[in-house]
Coordinates of C-alpha atoms and ligand atoms in Angstrom, one line a residue:
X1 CA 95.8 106.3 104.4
X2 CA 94.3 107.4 107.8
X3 CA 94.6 105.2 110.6
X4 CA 93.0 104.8 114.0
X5 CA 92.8 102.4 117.0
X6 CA 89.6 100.7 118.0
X7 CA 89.4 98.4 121.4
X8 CA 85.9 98.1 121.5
X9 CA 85.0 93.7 121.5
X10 CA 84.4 92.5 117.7
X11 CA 81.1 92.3 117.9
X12 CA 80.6 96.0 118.9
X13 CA 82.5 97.3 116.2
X14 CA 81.0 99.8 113.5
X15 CA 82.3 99.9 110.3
X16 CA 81.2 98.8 106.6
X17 CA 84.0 96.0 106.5
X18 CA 85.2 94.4 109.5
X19 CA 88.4 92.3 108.3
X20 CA 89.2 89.2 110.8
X21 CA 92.9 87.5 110.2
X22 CA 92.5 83.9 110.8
X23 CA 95.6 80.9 110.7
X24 CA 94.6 77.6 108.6
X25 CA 92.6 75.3 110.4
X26 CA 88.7 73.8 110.3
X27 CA 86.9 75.4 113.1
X28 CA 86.6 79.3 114.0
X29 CA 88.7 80.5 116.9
X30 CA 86.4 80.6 120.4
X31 CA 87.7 84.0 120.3
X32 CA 85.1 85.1 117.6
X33 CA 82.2 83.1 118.8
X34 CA 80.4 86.5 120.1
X35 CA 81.0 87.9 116.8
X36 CA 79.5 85.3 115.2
X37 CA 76.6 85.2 117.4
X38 CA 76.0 88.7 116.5
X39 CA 76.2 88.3 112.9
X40 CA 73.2 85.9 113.2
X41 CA 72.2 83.3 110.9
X42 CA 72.4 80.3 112.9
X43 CA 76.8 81.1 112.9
X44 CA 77.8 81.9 109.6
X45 CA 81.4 82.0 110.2
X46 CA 81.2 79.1 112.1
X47 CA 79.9 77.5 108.7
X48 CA 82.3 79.5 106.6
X49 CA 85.5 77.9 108.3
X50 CA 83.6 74.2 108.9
X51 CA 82.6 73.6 105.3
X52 CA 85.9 74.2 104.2
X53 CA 85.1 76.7 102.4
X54 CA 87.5 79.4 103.7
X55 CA 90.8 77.4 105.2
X56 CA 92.6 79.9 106.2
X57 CA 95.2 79.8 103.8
X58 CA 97.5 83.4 102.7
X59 CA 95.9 85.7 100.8
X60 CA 92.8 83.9 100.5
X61 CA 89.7 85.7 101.5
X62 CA 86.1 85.6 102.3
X63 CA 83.0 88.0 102.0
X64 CA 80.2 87.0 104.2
X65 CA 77.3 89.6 104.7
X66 CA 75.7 89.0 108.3
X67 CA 72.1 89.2 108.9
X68 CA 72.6 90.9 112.1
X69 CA 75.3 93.1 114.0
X70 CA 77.2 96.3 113.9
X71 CA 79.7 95.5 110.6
X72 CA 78.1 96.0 107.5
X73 CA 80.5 93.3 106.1
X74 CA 82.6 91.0 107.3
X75 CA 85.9 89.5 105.4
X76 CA 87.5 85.9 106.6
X77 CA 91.5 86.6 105.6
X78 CA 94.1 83.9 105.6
X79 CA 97.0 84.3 107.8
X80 CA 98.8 80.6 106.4
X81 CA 99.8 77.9 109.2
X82 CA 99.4 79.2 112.9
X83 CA 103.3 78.3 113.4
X84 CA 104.3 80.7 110.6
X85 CA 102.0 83.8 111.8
X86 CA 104.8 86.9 111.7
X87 CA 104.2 90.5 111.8
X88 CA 104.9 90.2 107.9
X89 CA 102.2 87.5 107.5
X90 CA 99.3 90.2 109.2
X91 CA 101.0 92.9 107.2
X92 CA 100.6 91.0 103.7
X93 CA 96.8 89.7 105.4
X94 CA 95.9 93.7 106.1
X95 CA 97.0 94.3 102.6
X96 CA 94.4 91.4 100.5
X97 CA 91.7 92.9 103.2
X98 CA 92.8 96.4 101.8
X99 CA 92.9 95.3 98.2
X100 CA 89.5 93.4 98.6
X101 CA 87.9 96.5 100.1
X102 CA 88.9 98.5 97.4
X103 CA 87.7 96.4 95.0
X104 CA 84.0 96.4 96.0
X105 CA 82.9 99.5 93.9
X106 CA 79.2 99.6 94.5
X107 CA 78.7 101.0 97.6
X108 CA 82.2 100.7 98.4
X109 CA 83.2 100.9 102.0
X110 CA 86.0 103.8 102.0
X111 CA 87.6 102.5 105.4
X112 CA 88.1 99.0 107.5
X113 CA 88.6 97.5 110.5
X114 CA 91.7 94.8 110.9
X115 CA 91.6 92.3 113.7
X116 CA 93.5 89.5 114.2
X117 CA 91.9 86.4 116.1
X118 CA 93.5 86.3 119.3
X119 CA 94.2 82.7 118.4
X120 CA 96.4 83.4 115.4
X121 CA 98.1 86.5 117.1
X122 CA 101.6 83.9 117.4
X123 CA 103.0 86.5 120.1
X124 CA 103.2 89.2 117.7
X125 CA 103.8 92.1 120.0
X126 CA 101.2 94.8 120.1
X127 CA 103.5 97.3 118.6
X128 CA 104.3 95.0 115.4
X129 CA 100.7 94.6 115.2
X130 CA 99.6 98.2 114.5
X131 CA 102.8 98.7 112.4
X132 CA 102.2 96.0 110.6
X133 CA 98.2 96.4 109.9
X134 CA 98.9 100.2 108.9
X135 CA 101.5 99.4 106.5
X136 CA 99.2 96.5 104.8
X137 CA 96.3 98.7 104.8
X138 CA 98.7 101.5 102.9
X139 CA 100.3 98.5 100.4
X140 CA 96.6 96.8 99.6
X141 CA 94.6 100.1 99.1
X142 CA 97.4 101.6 96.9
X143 CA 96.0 102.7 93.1
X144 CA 97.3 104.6 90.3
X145 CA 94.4 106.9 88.0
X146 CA 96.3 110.1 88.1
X147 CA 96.6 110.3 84.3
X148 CA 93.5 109.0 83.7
X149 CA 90.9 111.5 82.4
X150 CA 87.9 109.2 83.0
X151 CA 88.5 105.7 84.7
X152 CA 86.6 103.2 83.2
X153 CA 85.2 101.8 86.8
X154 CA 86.0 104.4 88.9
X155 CA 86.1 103.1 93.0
X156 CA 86.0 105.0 96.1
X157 CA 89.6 104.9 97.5
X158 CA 90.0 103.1 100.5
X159 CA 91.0 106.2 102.9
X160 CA 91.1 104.4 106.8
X161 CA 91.8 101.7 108.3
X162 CA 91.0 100.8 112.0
X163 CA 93.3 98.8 114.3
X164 CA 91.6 96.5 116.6
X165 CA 93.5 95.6 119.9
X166 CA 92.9 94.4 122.9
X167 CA 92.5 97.3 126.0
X168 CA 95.6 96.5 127.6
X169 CA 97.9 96.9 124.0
X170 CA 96.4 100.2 122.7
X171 CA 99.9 102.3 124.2
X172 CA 102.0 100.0 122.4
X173 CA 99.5 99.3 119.2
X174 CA 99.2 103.0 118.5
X175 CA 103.3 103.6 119.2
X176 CA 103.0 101.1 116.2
X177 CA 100.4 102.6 114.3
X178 CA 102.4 106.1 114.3
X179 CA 105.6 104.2 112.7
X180 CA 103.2 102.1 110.5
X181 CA 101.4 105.6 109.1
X182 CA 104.9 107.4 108.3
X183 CA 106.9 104.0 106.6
X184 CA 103.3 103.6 104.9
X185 CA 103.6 107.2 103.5
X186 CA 106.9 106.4 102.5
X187 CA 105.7 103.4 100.5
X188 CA 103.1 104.9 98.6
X189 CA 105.1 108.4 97.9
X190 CA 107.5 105.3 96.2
X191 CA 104.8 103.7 94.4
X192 CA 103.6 107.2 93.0
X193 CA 107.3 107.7 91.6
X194 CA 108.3 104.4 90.1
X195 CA 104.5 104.7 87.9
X196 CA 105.2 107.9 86.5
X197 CA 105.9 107.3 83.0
X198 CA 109.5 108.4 81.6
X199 CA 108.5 112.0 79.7
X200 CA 107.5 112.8 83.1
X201 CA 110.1 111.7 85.6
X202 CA 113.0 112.6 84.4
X203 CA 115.7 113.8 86.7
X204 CA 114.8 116.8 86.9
X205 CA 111.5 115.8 88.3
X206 CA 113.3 113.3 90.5
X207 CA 115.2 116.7 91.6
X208 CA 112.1 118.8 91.9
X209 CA 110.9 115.8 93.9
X210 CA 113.5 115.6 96.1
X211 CA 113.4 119.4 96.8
X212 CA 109.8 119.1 98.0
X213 CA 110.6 117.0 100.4
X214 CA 113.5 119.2 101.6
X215 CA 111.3 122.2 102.3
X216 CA 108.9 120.3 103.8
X217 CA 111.0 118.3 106.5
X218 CA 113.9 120.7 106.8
X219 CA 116.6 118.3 105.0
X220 CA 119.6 119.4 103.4
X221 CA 119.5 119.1 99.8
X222 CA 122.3 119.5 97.0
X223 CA 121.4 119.3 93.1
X224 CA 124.4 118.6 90.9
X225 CA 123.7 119.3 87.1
X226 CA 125.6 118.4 84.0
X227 CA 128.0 121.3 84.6
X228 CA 128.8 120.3 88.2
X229 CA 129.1 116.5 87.3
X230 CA 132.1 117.6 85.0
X231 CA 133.8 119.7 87.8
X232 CA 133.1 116.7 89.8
X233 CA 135.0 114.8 87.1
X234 CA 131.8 112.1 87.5
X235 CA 132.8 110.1 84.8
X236 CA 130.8 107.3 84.5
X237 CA 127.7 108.8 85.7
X238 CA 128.9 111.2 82.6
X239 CA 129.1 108.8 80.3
X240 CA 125.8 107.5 80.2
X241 CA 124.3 110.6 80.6
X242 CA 126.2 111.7 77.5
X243 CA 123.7 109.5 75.3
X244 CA 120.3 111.7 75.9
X245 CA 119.3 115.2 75.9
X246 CA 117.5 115.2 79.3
X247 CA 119.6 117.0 81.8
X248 CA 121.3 114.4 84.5
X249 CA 120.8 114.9 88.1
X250 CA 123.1 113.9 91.3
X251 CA 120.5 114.2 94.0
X252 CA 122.3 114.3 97.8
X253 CA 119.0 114.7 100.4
X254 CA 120.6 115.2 104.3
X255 CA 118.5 114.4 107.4
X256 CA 120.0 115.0 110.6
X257 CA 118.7 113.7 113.6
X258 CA 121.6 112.1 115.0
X259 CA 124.5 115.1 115.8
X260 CA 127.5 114.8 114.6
X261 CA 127.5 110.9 114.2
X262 CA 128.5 109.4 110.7
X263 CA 125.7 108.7 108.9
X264 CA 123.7 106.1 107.4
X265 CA 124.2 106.7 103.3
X266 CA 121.3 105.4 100.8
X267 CA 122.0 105.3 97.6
X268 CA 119.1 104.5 94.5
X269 CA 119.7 103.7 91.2
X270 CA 117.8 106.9 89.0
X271 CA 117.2 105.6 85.8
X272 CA 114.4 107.3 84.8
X273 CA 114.5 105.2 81.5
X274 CA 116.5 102.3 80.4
X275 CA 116.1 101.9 76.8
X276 CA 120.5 100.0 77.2
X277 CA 122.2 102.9 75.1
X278 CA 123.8 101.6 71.9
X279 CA 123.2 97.9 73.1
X280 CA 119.8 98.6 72.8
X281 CA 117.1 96.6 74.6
X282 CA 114.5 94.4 72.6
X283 CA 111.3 96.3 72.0
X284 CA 109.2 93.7 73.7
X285 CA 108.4 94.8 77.8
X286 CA 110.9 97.6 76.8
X287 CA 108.0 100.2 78.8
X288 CA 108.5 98.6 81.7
X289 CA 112.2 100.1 81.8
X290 CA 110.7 103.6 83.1
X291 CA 110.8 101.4 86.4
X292 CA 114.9 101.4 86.7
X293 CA 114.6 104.7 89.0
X294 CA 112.5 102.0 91.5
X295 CA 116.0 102.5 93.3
X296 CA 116.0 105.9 93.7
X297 CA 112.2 105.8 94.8
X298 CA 113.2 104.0 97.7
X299 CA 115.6 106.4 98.9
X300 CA 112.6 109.3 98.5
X301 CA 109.9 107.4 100.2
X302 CA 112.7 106.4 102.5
X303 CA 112.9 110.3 103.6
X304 CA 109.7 110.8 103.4
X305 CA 108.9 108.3 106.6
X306 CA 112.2 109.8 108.4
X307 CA 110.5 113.3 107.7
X308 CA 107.6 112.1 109.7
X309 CA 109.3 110.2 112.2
X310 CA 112.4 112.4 113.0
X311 CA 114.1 109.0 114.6
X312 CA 117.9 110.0 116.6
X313 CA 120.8 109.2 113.6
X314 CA 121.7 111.2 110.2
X315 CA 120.6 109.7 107.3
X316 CA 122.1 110.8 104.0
X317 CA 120.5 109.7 100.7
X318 CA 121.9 110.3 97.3
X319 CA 120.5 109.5 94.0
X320 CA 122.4 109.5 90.8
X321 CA 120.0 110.0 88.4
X322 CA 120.0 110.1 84.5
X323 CA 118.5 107.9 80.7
X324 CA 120.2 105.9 79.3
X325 CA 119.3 106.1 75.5
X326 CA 121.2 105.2 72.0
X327 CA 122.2 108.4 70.0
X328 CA 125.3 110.1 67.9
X329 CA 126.3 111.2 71.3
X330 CA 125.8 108.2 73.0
X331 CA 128.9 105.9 74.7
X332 CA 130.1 103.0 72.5
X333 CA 130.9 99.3 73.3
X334 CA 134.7 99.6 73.6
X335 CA 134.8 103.4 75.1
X336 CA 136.9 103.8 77.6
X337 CA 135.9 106.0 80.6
X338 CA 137.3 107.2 84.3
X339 CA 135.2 107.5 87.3
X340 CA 135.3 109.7 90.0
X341 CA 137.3 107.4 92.0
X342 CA 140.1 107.4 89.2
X343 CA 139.6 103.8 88.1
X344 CA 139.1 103.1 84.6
X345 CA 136.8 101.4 82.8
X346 CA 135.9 99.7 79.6
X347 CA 132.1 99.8 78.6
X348 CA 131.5 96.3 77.0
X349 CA 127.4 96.8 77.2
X350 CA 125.7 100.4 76.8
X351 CA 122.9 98.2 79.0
X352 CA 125.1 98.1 81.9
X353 CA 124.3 101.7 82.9
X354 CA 123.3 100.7 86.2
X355 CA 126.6 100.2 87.6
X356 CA 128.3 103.3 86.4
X357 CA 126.2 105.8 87.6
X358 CA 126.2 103.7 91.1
X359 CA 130.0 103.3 91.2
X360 CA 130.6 107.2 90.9
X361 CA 128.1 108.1 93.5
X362 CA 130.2 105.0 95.9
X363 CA 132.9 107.5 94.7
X364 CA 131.2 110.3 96.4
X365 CA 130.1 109.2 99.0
X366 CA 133.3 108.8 101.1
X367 CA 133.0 112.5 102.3
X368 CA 130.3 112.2 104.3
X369 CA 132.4 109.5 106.1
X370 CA 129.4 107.1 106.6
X371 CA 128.9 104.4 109.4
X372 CA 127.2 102.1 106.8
X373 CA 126.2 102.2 103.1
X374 CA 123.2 100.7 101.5
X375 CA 122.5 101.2 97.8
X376 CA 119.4 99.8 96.1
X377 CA 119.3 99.1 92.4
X378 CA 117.4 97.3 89.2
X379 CA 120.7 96.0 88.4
X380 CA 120.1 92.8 86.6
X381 CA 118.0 90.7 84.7
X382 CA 119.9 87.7 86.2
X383 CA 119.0 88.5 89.7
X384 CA 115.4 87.2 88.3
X385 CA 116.7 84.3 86.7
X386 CA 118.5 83.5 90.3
X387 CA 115.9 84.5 92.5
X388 CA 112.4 85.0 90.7
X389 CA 110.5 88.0 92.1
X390 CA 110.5 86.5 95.7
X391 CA 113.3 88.0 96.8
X392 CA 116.0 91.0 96.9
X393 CA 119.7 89.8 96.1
X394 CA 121.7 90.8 98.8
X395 CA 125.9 91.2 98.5
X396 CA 128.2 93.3 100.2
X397 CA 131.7 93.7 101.9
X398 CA 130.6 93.1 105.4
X399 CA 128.9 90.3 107.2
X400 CA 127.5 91.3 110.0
X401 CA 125.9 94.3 107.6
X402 CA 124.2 91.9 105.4
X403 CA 123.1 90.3 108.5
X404 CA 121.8 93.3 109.8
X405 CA 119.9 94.1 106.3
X406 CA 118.6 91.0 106.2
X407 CA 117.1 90.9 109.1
X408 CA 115.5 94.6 108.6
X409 CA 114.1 92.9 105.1
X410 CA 112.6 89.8 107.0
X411 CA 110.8 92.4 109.4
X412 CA 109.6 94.2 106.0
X413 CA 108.2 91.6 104.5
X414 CA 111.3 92.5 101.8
X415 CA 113.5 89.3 102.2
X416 CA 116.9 89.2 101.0
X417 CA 119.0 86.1 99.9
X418 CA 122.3 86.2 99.9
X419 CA 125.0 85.4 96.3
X420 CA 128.7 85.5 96.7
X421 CA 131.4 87.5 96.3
X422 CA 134.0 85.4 96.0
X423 CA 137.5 86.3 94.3
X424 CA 136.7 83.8 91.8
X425 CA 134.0 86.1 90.2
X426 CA 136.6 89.0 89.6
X427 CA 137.5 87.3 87.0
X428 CA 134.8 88.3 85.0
X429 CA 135.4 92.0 85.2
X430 CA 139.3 91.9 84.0
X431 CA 139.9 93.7 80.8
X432 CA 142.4 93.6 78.3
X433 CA 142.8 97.6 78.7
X434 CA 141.2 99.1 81.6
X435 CA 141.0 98.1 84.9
X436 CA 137.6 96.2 84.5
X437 CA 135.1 96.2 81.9
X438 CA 131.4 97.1 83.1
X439 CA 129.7 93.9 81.8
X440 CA 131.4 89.5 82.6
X441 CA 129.4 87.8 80.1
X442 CA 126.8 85.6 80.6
X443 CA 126.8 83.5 83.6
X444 CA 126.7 84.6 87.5
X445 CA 125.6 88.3 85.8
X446 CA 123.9 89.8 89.5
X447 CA 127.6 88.8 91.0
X448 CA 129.9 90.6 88.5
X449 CA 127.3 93.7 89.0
X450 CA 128.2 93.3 92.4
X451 CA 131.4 93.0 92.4
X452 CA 131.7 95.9 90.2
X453 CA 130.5 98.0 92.7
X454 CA 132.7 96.2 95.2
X455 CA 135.5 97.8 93.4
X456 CA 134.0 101.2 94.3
X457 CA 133.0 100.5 98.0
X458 CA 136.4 101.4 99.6
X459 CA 136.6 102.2 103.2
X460 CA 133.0 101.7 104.8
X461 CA 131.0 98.7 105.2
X462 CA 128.6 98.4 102.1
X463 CA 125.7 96.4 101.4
X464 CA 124.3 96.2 97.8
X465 CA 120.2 95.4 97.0
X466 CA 119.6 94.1 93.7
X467 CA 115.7 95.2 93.2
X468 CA 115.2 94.0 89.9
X469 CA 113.1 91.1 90.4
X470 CA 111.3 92.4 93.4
X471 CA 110.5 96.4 92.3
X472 CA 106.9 95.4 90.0
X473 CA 104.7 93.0 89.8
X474 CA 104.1 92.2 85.5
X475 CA 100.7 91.1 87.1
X476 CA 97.9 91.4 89.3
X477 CA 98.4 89.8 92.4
X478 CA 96.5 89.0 95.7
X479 CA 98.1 91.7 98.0
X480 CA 98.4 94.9 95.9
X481 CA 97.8 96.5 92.6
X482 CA 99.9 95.2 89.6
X483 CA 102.8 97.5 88.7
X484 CA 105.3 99.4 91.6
X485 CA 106.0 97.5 94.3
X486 CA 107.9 100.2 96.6
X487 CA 110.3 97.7 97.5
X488 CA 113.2 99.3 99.7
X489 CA 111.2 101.6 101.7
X490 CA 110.1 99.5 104.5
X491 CA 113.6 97.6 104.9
X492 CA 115.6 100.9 104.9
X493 CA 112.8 102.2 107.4
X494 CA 113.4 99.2 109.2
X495 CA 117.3 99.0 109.3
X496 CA 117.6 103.1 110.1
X497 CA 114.5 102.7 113.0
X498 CA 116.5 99.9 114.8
X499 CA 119.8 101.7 114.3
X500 CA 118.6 104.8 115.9
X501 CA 117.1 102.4 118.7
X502 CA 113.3 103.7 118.2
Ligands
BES1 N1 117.8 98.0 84.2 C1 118.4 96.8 83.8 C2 118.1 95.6 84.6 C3 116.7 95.1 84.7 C4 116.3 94.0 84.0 C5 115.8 95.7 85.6 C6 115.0 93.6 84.1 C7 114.5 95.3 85.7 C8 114.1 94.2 84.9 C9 120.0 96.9 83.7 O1 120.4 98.2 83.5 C10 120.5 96.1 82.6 O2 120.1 96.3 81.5 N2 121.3 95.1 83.0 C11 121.8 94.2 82.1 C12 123.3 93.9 82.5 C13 124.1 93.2 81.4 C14 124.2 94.0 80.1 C15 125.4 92.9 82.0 C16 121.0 92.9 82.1 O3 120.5 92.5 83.1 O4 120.8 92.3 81.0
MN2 MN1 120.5 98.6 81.4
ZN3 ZN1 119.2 99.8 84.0

């Protein structure tokens, strides 16, 4: 997605689709009276939003095509109620416009202008703006036809968007822009991952991947294979990788931009395919499982934004990465295993792979001594069952961390809701011949994952994202393409951009 800045007044805008954000209400905003003069037709967005016929509302949308002026089109998109208007309401607003734009086929209009009505702007600062618009416009125009020989109604990609500010903003807008271009990058690079089907990203891929983006930003990169995961004494991460042929992967990416301070670790759950081992999964949806490395996407697109935006701190992202598939090799309910950390533990549930790849790379990653860990995972069906697919579930063994992730997700538009870990809950994990057993039964299952992990997180502040509701969509829906959803790029973009004060 290109991007540039336009400060030219509405009405002398050129472009095939001039996008307008509007907040609810029942007449149009004074500030787009000249626009609407230009369109001609006696005020047809006047007429638009005084019928009724567009309110306002999110994600709803309206194409009107004016008899007169310099935008070939013009879309009406909801912003919600004028109290509620956030940078993450214009973001998901520049993503419908986006999506709608891209959806035009015919003579499709390949770029868009975004405005916001001055009216609905809610004192978003100019900076948020053009972050916000950018990233939208990347998240909207976002499709998937790579392994398609022929699409059946092939559309012209939606390659630009324009940000419209006032004269005045345009330092701060395109500072913005800039931030909004590189986390956009980010996102879609994640996207492109997490819809790769399993026979293609493998770890190895993930690997090959990973180097790319090495070579291109100057990272540090180390690659531990099956051979070095035994010297490493990986057990865990071993023991699910024990059950399928493709070669494991322990990815550790290294940006430095920050001296010799600690670093911020990411850690993503690389699952390139979940089929649950000898606890095998039900057939039904069972495809949708090649989307358990969404974790481990989010740390790549992650890099690839600090690649662009080379903010001042060290970043460290690691990725253990493997299937998990039933076979005469495979771990059994009952094995017993030790992890890198020494702690030993009885597998109750093949399916509960997630965990024990995670808890060895935990292991790991005390020697790179970090100021703060975040790991992102599909961890549990129950996180959907608690939260839906509205938000991440958030735990961790710091507060003011979880704070500080949480507030990087609301900024994201990735919001986070916090679930206990209480002492009560450890309970679940006790075993009759380990130290804890990788599955607690049925009830409270996202809080005994993260607990779990707790058990691993020993001597830095940790905070763990439970993705599995939020990483796809199962359907279409107003603001972006059914299928990835990136999730984790723009809050770790977020949290490490703040951190490194830029
Ligand atoms: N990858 C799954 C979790 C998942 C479920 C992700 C649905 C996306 C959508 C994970 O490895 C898993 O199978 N978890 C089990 C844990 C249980 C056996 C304790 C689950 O949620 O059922
Ligand atoms: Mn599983
Ligand atoms: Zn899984």
């Amino acid at each position: 997605m290109k991007s540039t800045l336009v400060t030219a007044p509405l009405a002398q805008i050129e472009t095939p689709l001039l996008a307008i954000a509007l907040a609810q209400g029942s007449t149009l905003p004074k500030s787009l009276g000249e626009l609407d003069r230009a369109a001609g037709g006696g005020g047809v967005l006047a007429r638009a939003v005084a019928s009724g016929d567009f309110k306002g509302k999110r994600d709803e949308s309206l194409l009107v095509y004016p008899g007169g002026g310099k935008a070939q089109r013009i879309l009406l998109v909801g912003l919600g109620k004028g109290a509620e208007v956030t940078r993450s309401a214009i973001r998901r607003a520049a993503a419908v416009a986006a999506k709608r734009t891209r959806g035009l086929g015919g003579a499709g209009a390949t770029q868009f202008a975004f405005a916001v009505a001055s009216e609905a702007r809610n004192q978003v600062a100019p900076r948020d703006l053009g972050q916000a618009i950018v990233e939208g416009a990347a998240q909207g125009a976002w499709v998937f036809t790579e392994l398609k020989a022929a699409p059946e109604d092939p559309k012209p990609e939606v390659e630009a968007v324009a940000v419209v500010c006032d004269p005045p903003e345009a330092t701060e807008a395109a500072a913005g822009q800039k931030v909004g271009d590189a986390v956009g990058a980010g996102h879609q690079l994640a996207r492109y991952l997490q819809m790769q089907p399993g026979n293609v990203c493998t770890p190895s891929y993930l690997a090959q991947r990973a180097k790319q983006l090495a070579e291109a930003y100057g990272f540090g990169l180390t690659v531990l294979d099956r051979a070095a995961l035994q010297r490493e004494a990986m057990g865990a991460l071993l023991a699910v990788a024990q059950g399928t042929a493709e070669e494991p992967r322990f990815i550790v990416l290294e940006y430095r931009g920050g001296g010799e301070a600690p670093p911020v670790a990411l850690v993503g759950k690389g699952v390139t395919f979940d089929a649950g081992g000898i606890s095998i999964k039900p057939a039904q949806n069972m495809e949708d499982m090649k989307f358990d490395m969404s974790g481990a996407a989010a740390v790549l697109g992650t890099f690839e934004a600090l690649g662009r935006l080379k903010p001042k701190l060290n970043v460290t992202g690691l990725i253990p990465s493997t299937e998990n598939l039933p076979s005469g090799t495979a771990v059994k309910p009952g094995d017993v295993v030790k992890s890198h950390l020494g702690k030993t533990i009885e597998i109750i549930n093949t399916d509960a792979e997630g965990r024990l790849i995670l808890c060895d790379a935990l292991s790991y990653v005390r020697r790179f001594k970090p100021a703060a860990v975040l790991d992102a995972a599909t961890l549990t069906g129950a996180v959907v069952v608690a939260l839906g697919h509205a938000a991440i579930g958030v735990m961790g063994n710091d507060e003011a961390l979880i704070g500080e992730v949480r507030d990087a997700g609301e900024r994201a538009g990735e919001r986070c809701w916090p679930l206990p870990l209480w002492d009560d809950y450890r309970e679940l994990l006790k075993s009759d011949i380990a130290d804890m057993k990788n599955s607690g039964g049925r009830g409270a299952g996202t809080i005994a994952g993260g607990w779990f992990l707790r058990e691993f997180a020993n001597g830095f502040p940790w905070v763990h994202l439970d993705i599995a509701g939020t990483a796809y969509t199962e359907g279409e829906v107003p603001h972006q393409a059914k299928g990835p959803t990136g999730i984790g790029v723009r809050l770790f973009s977020e949290f490490i951009l703040k951190r490194a004060g830029a």
